[in-house]
Short mmCIF file of N, CA and C in Angstrom, two decimals:
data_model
loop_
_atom_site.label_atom_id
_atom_site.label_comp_id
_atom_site.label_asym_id
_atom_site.label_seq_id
_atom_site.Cartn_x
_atom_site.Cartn_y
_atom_site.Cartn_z
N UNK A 1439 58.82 14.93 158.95
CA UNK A 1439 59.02 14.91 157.52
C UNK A 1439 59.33 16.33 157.02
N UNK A 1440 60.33 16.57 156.28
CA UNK A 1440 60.67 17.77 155.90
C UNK A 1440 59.82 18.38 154.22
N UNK A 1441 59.58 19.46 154.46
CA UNK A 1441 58.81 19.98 153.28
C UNK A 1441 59.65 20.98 153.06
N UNK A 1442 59.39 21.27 151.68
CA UNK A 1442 59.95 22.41 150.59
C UNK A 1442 58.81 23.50 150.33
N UNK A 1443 58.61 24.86 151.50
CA UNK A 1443 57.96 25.87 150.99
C UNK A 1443 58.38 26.88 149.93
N UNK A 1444 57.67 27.11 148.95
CA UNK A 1444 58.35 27.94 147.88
C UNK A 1444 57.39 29.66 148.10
N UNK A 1445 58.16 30.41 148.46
CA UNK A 1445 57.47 31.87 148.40
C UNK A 1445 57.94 32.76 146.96
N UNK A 1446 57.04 33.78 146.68
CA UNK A 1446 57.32 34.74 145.82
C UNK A 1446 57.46 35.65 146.97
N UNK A 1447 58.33 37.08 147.09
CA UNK A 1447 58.47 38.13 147.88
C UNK A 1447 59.21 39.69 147.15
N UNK A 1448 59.29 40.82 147.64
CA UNK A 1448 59.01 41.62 147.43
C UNK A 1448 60.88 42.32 147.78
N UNK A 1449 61.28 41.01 148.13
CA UNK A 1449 63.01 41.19 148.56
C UNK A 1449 63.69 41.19 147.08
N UNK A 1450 64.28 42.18 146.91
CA UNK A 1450 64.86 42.45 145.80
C UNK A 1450 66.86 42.23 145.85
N UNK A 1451 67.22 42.85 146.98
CA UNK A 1451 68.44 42.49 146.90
C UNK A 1451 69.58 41.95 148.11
N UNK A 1452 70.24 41.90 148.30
CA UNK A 1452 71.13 41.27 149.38
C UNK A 1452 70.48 42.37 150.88
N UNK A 1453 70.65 43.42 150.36
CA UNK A 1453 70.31 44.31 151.34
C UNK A 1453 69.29 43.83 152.21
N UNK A 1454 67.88 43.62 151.45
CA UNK A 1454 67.01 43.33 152.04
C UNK A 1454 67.06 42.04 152.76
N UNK A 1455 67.56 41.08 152.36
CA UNK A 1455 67.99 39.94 152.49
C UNK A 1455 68.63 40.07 154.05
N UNK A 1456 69.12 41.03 154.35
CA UNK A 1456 70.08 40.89 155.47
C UNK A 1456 68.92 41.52 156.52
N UNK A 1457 68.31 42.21 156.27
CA UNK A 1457 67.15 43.00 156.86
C UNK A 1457 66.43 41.80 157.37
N UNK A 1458 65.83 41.14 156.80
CA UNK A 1458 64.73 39.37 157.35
C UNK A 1458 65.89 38.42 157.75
N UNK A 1459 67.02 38.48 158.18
CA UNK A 1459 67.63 37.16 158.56
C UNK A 1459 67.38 36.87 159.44
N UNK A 1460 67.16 38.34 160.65
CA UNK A 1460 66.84 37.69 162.01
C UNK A 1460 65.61 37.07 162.32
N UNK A 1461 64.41 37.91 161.17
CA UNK A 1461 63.09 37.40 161.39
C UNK A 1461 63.03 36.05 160.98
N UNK A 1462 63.89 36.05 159.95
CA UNK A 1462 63.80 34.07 158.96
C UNK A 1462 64.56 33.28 160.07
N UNK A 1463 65.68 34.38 160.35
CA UNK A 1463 66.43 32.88 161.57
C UNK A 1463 65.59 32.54 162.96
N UNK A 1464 64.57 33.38 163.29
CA UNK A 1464 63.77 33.37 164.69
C UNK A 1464 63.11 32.60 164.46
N UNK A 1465 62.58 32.59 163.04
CA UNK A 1465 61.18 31.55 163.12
C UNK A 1465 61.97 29.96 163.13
N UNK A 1466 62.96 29.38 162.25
CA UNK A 1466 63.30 27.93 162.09
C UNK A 1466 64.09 27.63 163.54
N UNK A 1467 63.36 26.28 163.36
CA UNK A 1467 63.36 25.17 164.08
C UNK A 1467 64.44 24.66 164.12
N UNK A 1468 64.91 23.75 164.86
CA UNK A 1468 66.84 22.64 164.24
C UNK A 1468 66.37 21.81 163.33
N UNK A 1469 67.32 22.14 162.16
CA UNK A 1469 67.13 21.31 160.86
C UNK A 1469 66.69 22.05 159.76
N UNK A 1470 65.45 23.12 160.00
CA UNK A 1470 65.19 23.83 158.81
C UNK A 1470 66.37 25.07 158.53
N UNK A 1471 65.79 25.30 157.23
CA UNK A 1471 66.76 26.42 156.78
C UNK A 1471 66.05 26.79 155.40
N UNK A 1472 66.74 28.11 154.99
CA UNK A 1472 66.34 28.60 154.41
C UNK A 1472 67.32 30.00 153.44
N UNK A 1473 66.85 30.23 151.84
CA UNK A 1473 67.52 31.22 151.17
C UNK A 1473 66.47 31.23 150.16
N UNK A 1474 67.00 32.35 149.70
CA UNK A 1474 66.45 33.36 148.50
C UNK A 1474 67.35 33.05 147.02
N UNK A 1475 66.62 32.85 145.87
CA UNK A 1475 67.26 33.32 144.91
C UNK A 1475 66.56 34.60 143.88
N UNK A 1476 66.90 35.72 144.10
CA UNK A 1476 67.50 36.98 144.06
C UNK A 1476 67.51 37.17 142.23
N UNK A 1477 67.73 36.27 141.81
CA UNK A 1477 67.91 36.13 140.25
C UNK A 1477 66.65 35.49 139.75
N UNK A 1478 66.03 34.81 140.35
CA UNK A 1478 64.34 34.87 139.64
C UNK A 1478 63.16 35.84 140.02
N UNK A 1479 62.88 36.28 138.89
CA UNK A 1479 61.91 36.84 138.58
C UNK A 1479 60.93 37.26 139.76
N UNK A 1480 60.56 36.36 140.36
CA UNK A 1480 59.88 36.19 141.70
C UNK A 1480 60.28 36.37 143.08
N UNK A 1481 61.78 36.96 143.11
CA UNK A 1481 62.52 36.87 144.24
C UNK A 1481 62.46 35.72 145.19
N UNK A 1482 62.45 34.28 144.71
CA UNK A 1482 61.87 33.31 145.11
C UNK A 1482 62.53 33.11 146.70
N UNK A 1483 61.61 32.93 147.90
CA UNK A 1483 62.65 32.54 149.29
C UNK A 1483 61.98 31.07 149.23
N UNK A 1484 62.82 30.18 149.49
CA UNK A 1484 62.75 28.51 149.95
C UNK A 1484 62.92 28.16 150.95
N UNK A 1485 62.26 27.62 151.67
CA UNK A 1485 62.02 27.14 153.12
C UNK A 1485 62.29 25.76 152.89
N UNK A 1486 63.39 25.31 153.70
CA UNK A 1486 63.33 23.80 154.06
C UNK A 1486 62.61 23.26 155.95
N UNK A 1487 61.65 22.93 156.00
CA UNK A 1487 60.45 22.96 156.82
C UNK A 1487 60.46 21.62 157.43
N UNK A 1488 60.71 21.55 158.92
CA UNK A 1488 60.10 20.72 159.39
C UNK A 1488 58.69 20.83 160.30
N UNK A 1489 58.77 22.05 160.93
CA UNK A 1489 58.07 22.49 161.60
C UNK A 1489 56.95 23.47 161.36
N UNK A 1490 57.53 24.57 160.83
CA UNK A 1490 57.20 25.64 160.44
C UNK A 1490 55.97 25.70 159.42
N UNK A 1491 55.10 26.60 159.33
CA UNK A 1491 53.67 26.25 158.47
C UNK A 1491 53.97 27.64 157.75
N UNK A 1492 53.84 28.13 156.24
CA UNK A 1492 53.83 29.06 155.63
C UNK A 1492 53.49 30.36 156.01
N UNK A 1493 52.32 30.36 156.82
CA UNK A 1493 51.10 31.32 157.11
C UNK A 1493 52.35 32.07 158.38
N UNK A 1494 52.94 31.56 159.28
CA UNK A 1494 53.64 32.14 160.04
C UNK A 1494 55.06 32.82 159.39
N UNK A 1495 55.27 32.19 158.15
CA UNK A 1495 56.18 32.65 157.42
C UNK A 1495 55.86 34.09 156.67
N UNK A 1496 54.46 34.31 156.11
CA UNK A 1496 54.10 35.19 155.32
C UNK A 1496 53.96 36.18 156.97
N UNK A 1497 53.01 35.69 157.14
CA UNK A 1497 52.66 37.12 158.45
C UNK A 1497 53.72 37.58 158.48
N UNK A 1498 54.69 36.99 159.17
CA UNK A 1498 56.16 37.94 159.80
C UNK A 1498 56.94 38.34 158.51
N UNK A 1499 57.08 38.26 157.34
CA UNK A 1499 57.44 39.03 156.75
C UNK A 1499 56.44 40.52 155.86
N UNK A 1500 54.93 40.02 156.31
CA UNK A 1500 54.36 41.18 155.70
C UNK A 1500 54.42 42.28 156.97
N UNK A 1501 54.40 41.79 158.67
CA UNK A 1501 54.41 42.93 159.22
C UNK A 1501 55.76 43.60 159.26
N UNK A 1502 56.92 43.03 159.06
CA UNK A 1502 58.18 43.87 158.41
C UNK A 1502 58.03 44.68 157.13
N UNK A 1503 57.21 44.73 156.67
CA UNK A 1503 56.87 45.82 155.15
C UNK A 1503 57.10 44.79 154.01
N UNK A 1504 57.22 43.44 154.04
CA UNK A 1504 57.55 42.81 152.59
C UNK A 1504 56.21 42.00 152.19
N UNK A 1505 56.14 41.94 151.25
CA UNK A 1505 55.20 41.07 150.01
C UNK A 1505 55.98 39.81 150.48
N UNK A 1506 54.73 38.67 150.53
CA UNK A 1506 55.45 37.79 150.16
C UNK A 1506 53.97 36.80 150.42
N UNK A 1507 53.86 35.77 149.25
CA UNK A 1507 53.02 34.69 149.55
C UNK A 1507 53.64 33.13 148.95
N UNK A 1508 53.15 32.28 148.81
CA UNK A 1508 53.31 31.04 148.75
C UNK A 1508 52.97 30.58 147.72
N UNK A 1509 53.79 30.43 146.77
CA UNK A 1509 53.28 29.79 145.45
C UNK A 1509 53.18 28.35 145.81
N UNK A 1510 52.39 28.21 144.57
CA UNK A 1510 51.40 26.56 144.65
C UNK A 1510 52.43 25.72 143.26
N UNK A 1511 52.23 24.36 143.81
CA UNK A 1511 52.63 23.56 142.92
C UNK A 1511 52.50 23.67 141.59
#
């Protein structure tokens, strides 16, 4: 079953964006995927999840130097 993780993060612009692709592309599974929109407030990144659990999402981007947690419904 596929889930919709919603993060707040500390990625501000394309730049950075290109900096986590390899870490965002290492972690998904076949089928998930994932982007940033850059224009909210929150630097929001969206996870489309089949596999993947948040907590492995946040770790690997806080030991790269970024903020980032999991907003709640």
């Amino acid at each position: 079953m596929r889930e919709v993780l919603v993060f707040q993060t500390s990625i501000t612009n394309q730049w950075r964006v290109i900096q986590v692709k390899p870490i965002l592309d290492n972690l998904m599974h076949s089928g998930e995927k994932w982007n940033f929109d850059l224009e909210d407030c929150d630097h929001i990144l969206r996870v489309e999840a089949i596999r993947i659990q948040a907590p492995v999402i946040i770790q690997s981007l806080n030991r790269a130097g970024f903020i980032c947690r999991e907003l709640e419904d």
